Short mmCIF file of C-alpha atoms (C1' of nucleotides) in Angstrom, two decimals:
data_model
loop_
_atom_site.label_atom_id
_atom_site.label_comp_id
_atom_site.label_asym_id
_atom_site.label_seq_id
_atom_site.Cartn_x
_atom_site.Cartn_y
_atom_site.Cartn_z
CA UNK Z 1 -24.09 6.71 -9.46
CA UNK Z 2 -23.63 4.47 -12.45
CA UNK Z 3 -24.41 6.08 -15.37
CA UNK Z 4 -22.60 8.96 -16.65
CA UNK Z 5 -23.39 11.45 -19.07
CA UNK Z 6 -21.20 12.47 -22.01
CA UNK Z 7 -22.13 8.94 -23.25
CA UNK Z 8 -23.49 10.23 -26.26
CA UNK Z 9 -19.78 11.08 -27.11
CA UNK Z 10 -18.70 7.09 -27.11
CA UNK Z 11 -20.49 6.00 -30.09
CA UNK Z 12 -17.77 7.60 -32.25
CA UNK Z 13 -14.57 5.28 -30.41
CA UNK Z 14 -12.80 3.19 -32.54
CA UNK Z 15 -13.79 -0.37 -32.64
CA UNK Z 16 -10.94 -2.50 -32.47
CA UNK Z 17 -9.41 -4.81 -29.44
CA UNK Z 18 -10.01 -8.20 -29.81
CA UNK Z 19 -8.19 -9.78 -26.93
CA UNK Z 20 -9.53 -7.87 -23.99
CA UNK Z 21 -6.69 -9.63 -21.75
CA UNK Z 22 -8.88 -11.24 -19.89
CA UNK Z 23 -10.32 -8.21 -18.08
CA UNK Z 24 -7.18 -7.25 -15.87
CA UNK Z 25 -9.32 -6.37 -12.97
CA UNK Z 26 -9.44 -10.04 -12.47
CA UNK Z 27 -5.92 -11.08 -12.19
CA UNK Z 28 -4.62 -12.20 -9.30
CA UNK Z 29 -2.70 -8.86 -7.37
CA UNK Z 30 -5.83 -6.82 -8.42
CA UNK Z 31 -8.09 -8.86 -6.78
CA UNK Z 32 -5.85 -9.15 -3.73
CA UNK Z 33 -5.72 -5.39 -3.69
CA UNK Z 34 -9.32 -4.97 -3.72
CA UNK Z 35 -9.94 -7.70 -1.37
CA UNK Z 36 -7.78 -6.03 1.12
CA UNK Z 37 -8.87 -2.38 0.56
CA UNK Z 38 -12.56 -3.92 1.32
CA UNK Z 39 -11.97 -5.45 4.36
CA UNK Z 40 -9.75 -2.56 5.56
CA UNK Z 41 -12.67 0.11 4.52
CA UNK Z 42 -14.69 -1.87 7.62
CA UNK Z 43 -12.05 -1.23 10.07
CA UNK Z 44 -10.57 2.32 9.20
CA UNK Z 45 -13.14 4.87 10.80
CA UNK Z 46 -12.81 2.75 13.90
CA UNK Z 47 -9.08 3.58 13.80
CA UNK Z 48 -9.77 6.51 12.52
CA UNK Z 49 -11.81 7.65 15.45
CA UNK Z 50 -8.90 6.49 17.88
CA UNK Z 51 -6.66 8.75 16.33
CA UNK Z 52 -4.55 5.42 14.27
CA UNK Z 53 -3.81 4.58 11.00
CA UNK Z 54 -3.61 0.92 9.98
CA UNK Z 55 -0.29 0.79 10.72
CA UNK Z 56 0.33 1.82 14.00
CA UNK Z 57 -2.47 -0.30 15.12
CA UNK Z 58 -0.62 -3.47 13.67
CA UNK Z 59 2.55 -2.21 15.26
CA UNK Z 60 0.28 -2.08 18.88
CA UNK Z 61 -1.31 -5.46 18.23
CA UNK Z 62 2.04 -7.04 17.42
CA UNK Z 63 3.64 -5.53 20.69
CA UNK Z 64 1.06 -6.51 22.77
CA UNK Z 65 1.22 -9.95 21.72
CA UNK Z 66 4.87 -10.40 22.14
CA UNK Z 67 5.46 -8.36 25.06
CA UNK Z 68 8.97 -6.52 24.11
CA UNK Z 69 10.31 -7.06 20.87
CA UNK Z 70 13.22 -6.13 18.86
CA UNK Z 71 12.89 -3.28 16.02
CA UNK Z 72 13.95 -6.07 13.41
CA UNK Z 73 11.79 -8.72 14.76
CA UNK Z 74 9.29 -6.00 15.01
CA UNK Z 75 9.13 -5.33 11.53
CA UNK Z 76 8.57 -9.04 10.84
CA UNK Z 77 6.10 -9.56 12.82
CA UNK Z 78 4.07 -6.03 11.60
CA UNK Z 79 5.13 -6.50 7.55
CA UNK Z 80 6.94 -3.21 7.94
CA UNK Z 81 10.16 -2.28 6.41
CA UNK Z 82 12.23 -1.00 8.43
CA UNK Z 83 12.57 2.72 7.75
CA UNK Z 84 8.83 2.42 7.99
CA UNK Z 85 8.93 1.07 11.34
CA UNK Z 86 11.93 3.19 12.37
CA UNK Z 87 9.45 6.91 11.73
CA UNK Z 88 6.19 5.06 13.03
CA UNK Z 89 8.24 4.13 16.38
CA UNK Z 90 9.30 7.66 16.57
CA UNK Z 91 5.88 9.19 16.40
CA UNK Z 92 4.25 6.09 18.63
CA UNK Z 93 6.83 7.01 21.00
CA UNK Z 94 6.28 10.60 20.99
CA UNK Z 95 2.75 9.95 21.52
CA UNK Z 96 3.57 7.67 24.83
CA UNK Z 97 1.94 4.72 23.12
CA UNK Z 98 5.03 2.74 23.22
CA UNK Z 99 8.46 2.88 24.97
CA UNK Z 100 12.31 1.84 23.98
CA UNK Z 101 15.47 1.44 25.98
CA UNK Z 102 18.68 0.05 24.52
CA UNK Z 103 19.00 -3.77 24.97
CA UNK Z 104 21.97 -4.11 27.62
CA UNK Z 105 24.03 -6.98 26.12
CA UNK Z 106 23.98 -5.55 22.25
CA UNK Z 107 23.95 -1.07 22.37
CA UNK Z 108 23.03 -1.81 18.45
CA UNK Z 109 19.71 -3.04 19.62
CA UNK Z 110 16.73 -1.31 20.91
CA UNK Z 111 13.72 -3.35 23.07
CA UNK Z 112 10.13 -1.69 22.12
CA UNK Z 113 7.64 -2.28 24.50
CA UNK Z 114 3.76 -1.09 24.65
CA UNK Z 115 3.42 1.59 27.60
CA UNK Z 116 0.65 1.40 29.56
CA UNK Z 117 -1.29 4.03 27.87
CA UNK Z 118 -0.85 1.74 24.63
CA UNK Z 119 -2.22 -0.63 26.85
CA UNK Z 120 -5.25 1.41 27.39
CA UNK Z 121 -5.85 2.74 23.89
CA UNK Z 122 -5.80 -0.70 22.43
CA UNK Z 123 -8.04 -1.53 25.11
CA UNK Z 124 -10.81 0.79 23.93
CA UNK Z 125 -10.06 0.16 20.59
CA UNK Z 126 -10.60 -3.89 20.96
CA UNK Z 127 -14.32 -4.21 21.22
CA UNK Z 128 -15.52 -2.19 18.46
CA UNK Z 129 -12.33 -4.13 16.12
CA UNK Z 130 -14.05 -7.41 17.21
CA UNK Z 131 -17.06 -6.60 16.27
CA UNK Z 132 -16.56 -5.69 13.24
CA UNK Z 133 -14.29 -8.86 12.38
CA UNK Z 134 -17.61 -10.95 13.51
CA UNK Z 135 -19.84 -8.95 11.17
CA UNK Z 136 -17.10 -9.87 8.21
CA UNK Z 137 -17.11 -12.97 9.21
CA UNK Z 138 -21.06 -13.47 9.46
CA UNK Z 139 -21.71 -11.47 5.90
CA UNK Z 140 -18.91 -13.83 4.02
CA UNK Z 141 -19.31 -17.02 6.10
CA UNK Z 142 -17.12 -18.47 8.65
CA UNK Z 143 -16.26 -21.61 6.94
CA UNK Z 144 -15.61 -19.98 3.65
CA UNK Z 145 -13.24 -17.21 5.48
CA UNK Z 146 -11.69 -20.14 7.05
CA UNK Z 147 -10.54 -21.97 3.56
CA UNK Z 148 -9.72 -18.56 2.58
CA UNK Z 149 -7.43 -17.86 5.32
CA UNK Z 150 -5.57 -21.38 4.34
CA UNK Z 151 -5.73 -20.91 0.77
CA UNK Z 152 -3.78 -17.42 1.11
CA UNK Z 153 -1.48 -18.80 3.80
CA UNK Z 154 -0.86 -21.63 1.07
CA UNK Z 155 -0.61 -19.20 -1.67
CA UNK Z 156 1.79 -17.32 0.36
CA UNK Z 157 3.76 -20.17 1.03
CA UNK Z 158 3.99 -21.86 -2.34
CA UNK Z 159 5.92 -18.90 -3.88
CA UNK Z 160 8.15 -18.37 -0.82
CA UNK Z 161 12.08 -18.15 -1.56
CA UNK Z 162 12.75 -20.83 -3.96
CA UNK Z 163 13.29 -19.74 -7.27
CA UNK Z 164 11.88 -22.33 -9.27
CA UNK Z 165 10.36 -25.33 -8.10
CA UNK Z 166 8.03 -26.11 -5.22
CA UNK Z 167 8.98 -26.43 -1.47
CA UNK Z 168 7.83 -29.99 -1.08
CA UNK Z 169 10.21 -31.56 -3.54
CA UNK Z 170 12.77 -28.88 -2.73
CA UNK Z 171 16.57 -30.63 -3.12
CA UNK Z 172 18.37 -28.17 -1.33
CA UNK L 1 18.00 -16.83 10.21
CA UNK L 2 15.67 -17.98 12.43
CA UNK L 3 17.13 -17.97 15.75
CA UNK L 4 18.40 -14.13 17.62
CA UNK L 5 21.05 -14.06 19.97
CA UNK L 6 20.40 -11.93 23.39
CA UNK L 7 17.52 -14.09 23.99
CA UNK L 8 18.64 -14.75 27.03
CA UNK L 9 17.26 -11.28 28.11
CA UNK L 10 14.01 -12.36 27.73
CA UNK L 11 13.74 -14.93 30.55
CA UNK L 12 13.21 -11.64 32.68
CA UNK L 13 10.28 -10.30 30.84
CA UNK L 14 6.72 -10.77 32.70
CA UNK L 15 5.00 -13.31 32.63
CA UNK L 16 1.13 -12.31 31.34
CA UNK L 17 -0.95 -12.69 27.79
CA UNK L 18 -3.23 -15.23 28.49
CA UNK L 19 -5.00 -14.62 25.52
CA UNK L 20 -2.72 -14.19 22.63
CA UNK L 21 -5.05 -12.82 20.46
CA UNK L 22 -5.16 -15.85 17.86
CA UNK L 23 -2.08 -14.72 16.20
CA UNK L 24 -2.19 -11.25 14.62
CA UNK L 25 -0.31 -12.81 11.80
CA UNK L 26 -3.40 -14.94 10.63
CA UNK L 27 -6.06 -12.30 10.47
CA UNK L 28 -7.42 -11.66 7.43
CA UNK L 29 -6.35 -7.98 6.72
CA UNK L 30 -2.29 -9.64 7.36
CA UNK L 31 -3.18 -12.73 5.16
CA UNK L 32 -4.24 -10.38 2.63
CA UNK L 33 -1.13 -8.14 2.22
CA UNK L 34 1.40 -10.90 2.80
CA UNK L 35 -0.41 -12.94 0.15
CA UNK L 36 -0.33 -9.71 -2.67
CA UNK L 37 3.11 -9.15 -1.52
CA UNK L 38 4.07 -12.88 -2.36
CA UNK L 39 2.38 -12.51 -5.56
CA UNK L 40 4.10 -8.73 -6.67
CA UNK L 41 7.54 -9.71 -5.51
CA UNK L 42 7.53 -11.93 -8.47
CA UNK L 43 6.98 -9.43 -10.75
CA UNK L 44 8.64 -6.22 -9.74
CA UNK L 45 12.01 -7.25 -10.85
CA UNK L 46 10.41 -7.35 -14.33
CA UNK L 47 8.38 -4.08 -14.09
CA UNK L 48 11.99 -2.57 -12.70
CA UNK L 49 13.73 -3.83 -15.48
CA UNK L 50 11.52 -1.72 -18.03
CA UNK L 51 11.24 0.97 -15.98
CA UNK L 52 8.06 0.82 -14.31
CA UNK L 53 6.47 0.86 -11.23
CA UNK L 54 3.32 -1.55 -10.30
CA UNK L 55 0.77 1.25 -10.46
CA UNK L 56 2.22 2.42 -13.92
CA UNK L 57 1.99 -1.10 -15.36
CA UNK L 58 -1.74 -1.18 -14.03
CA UNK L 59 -2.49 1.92 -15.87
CA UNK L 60 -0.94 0.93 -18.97
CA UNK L 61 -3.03 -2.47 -18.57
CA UNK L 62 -6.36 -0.61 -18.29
CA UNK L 63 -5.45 1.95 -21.07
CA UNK L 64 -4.79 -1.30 -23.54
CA UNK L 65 -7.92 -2.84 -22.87
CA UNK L 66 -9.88 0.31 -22.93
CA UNK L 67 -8.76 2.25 -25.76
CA UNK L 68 -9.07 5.50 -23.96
CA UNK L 69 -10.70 6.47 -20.78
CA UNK L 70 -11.40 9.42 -18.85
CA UNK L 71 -9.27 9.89 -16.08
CA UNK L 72 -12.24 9.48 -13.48
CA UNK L 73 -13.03 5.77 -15.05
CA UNK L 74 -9.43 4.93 -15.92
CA UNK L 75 -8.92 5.51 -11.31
CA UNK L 76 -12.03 2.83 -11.19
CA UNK L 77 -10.51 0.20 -13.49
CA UNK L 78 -6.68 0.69 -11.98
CA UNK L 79 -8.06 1.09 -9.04
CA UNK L 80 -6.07 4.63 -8.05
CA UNK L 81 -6.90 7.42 -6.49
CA UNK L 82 -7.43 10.58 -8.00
CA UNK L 83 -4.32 12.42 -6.67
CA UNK L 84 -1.74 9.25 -7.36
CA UNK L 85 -3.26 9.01 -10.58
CA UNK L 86 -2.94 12.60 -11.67
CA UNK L 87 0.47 12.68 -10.93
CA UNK L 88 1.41 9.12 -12.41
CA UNK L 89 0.07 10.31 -15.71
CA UNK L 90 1.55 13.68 -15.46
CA UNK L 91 4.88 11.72 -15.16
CA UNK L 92 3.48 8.89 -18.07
CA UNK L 93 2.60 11.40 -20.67
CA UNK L 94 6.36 12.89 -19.87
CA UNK L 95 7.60 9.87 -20.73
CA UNK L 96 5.38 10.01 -23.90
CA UNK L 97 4.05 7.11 -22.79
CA UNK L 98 0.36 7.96 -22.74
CA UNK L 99 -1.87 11.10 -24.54
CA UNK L 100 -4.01 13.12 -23.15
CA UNK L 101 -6.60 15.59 -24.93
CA UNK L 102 -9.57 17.74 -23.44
CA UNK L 103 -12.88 16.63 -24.38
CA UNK L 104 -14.94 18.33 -26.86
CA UNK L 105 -18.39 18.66 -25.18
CA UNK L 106 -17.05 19.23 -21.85
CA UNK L 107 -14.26 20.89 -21.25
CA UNK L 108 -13.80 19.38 -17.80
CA UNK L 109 -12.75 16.19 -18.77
CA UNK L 110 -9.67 14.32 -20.50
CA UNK L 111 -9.62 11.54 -22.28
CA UNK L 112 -6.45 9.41 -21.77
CA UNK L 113 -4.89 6.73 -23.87
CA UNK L 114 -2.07 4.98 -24.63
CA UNK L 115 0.56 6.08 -27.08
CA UNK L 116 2.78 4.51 -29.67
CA UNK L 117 5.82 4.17 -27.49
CA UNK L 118 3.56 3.18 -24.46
CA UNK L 119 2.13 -0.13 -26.57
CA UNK L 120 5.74 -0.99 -27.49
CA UNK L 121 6.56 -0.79 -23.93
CA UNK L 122 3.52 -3.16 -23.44
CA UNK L 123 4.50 -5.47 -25.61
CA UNK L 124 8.29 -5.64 -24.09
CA UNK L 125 7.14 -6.39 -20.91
CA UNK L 126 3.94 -8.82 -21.55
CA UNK L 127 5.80 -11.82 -22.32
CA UNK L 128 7.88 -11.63 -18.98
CA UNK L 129 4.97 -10.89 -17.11
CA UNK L 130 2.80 -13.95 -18.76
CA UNK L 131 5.99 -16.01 -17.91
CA UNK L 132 5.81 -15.27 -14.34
CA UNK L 133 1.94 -15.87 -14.25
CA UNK L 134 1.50 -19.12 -16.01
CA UNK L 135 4.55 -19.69 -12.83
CA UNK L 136 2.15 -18.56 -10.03
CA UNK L 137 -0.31 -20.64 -11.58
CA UNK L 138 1.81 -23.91 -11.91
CA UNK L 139 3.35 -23.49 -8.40
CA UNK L 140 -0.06 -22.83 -6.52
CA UNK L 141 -2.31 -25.00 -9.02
CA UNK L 142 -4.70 -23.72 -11.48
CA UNK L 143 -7.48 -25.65 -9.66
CA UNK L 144 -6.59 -23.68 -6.05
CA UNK L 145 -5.97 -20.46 -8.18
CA UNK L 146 -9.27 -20.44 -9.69
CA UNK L 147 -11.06 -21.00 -6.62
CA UNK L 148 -8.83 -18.19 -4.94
CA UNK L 149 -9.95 -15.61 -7.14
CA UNK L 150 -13.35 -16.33 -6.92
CA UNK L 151 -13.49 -16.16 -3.36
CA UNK L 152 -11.80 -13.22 -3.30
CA UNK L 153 -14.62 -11.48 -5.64
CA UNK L 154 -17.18 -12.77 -3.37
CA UNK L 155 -15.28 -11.06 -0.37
CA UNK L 156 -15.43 -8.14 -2.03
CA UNK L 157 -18.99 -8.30 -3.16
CA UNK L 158 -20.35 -9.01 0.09
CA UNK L 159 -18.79 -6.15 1.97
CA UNK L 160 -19.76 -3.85 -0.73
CA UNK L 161 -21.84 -1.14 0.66
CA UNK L 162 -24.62 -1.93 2.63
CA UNK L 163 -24.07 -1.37 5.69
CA UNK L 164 -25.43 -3.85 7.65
CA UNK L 165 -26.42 -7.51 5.94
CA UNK L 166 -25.52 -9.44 3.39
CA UNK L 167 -27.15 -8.43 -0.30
CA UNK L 168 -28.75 -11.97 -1.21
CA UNK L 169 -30.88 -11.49 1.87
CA UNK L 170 -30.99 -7.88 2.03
CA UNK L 171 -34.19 -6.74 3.25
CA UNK L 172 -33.97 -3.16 1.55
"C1'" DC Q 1 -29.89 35.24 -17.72
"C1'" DG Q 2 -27.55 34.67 -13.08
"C1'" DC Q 3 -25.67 32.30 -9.66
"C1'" DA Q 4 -25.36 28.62 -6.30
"C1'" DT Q 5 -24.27 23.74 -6.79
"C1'" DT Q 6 -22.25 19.98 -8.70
"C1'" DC Q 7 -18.59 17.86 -11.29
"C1'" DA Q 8 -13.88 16.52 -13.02
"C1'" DC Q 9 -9.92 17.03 -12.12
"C1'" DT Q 10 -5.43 19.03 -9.83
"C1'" DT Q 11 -2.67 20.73 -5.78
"C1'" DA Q 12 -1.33 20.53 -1.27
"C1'" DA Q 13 0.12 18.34 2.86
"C1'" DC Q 14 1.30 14.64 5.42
"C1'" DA Q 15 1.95 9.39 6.24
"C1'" DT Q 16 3.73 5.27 4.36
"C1'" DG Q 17 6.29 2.21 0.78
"C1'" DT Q 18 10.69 1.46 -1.11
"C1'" DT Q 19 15.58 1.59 -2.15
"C1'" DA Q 20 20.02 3.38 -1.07
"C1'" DA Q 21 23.24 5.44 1.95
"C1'" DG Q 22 24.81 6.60 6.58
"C1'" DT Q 23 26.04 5.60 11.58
"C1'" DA Q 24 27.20 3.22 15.50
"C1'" DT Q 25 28.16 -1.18 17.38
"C1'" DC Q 26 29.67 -5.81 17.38
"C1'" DT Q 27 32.36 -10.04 15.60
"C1'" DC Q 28 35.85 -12.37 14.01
"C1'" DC Q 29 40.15 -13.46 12.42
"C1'" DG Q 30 45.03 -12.53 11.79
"C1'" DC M 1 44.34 -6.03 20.01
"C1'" DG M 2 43.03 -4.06 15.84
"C1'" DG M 3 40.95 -3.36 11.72
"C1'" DA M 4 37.81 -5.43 7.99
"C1'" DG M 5 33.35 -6.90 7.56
"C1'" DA M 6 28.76 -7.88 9.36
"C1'" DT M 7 24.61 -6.09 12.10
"C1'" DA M 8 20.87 -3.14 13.72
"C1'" DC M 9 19.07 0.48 13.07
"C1'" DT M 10 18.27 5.46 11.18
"C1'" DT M 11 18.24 9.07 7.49
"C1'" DA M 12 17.56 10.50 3.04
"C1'" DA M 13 15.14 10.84 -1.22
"C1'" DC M 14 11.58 9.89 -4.08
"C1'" DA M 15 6.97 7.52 -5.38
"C1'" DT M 16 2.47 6.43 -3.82
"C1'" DG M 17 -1.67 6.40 -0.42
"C1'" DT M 18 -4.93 9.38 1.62
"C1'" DT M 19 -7.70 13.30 2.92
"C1'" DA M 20 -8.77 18.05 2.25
"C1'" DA M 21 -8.83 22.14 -0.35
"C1'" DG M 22 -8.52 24.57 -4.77
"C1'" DT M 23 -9.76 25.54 -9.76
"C1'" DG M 24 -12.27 25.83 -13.77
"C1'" DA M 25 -16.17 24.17 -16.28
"C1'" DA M 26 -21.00 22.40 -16.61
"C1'" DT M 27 -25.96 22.25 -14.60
"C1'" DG M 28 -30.04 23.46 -12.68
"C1'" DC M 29 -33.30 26.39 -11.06
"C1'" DG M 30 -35.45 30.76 -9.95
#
DNA sequence: CGCATTCACTTAACATGTTAAGTATCTCCG
DNA sequence: CGGAGATACTTAACATGTTAAGTGAATGCG
């Protein structure tokens, strides 16, 4: 699984490369990306298995925790873009997961609520999601995913909007 | 921008939710992606400027510091799949930005690397792109940033495959 | 040797990410 | 009130993510 063969052909590769760049793998967005795609390899056969994709699950978790919700506010609260959101709805509405109807006061606007089969699916869902959030949290340790939690909120926070300086001493 | 009109609808919704879920928005999976995206929204203005897109920069990164790679170890390092990366280098070695050849002693595999034009491209965009880093790193504090990372490669480590406990105590 | 298996990619097909353009509705100001 | 501009989406178009299938080249074993 680690070796390979063909090895034999390497000796002959040019030496060269002193500054390695300090082994890219490491930098910051690549080790984000990783970190992600590891934690997200736990949760997507469970998904899987319920017939979602990452997405539409966040979509469901996000409407059931705000009860009806705007598309716009919707995509906020998800991290979707919009056009995103706008073919996910489509197909989560197709599917009866979720429902629409044009708010009354603005025709522009459209309220997305879970449906009661949502309601259900997420329900069967939950437990084995849980489960498997406990078992990441047991194999890295809850206080450590706890500063990491605040350390990305932070990180996320510290390069927010401004262009230059930091928030705290902000002069706007 | 952070108040919504027609919120006056809402004081019909239901009541319910007693359990709000701890707030979708701080799980770990959300922290993760909102934290990258942070991080690559500082960049992509650069990469645009020259032309590229994040995943091309990442496989122009991993050619430089490996010379040349076959296109199975080159997916490891920039962390690709096989079918993005097979058409991001059909599209890179268009641009004459990378060179392929077969290998000699097996026919079955190509060996990638970077071309002239692709290190000049490189070397336009590295200076920008160490600007914006030594940025992240002043704004968040080397100290914090350090410790991120590392945490992050634990994460990673200890939800590596096994499938149950953690690897320091792994029974095996 | 012969042929099933494995291997290293590439193609295909479909979902999502991402930017730009389009559409309908609403707001506001003259 | 009426039309310019802003809003809230939706569509379009193209790149990438993701899984499955396809293709051609090595390997291994009888």
């Amino acid at each position: 699984m680690t070796k390979r063969p063909a090895d034999s052909e390497n000796a002959s590769a040019p030496a060269a490369r002193q500054v390695p760049m300090r082994d890219f793998s490491r930098s910051l967005p690549m080790l984000l990306l990783r970190a992600r795609e590891a934690v997200m390899r736990q949760f997507r056969p469970s998904l899987r298995e319920h017939g979602l994709t990452e997405q539409q699950w966040r979509i469901l978790r996000a409407l059931a925790s705000i009860e009806a919700a705007e598309v716009t506010e919707l995509a906020r609260t998800a991290f979707l873009l919009g056009p995103s959101l706008s073919r996910i709805l489509r197909d989560l509405e197709a599917r009866n997961l979720i429902e629409r109807k044009t708010a009354k006061a603005d025709q522009r606007r459209s309220m997305v609520s879970i449906s009661r089969d949502g309601v259900k699916l997420m329900a069967s869902v939950a437990p084995s999601s849980e489960a498997i959030y406990a078992e990441i949290t047991q194999r890295f340790g809850a206080r450590k995913l706890a500063e990491l939690q605040e350390m990305l909120g932070e990180l996320e926070r510290s390069l927010a909007a401004p262009g230059a300086a930091d928030e705290t001493t902000a002069e706007e």
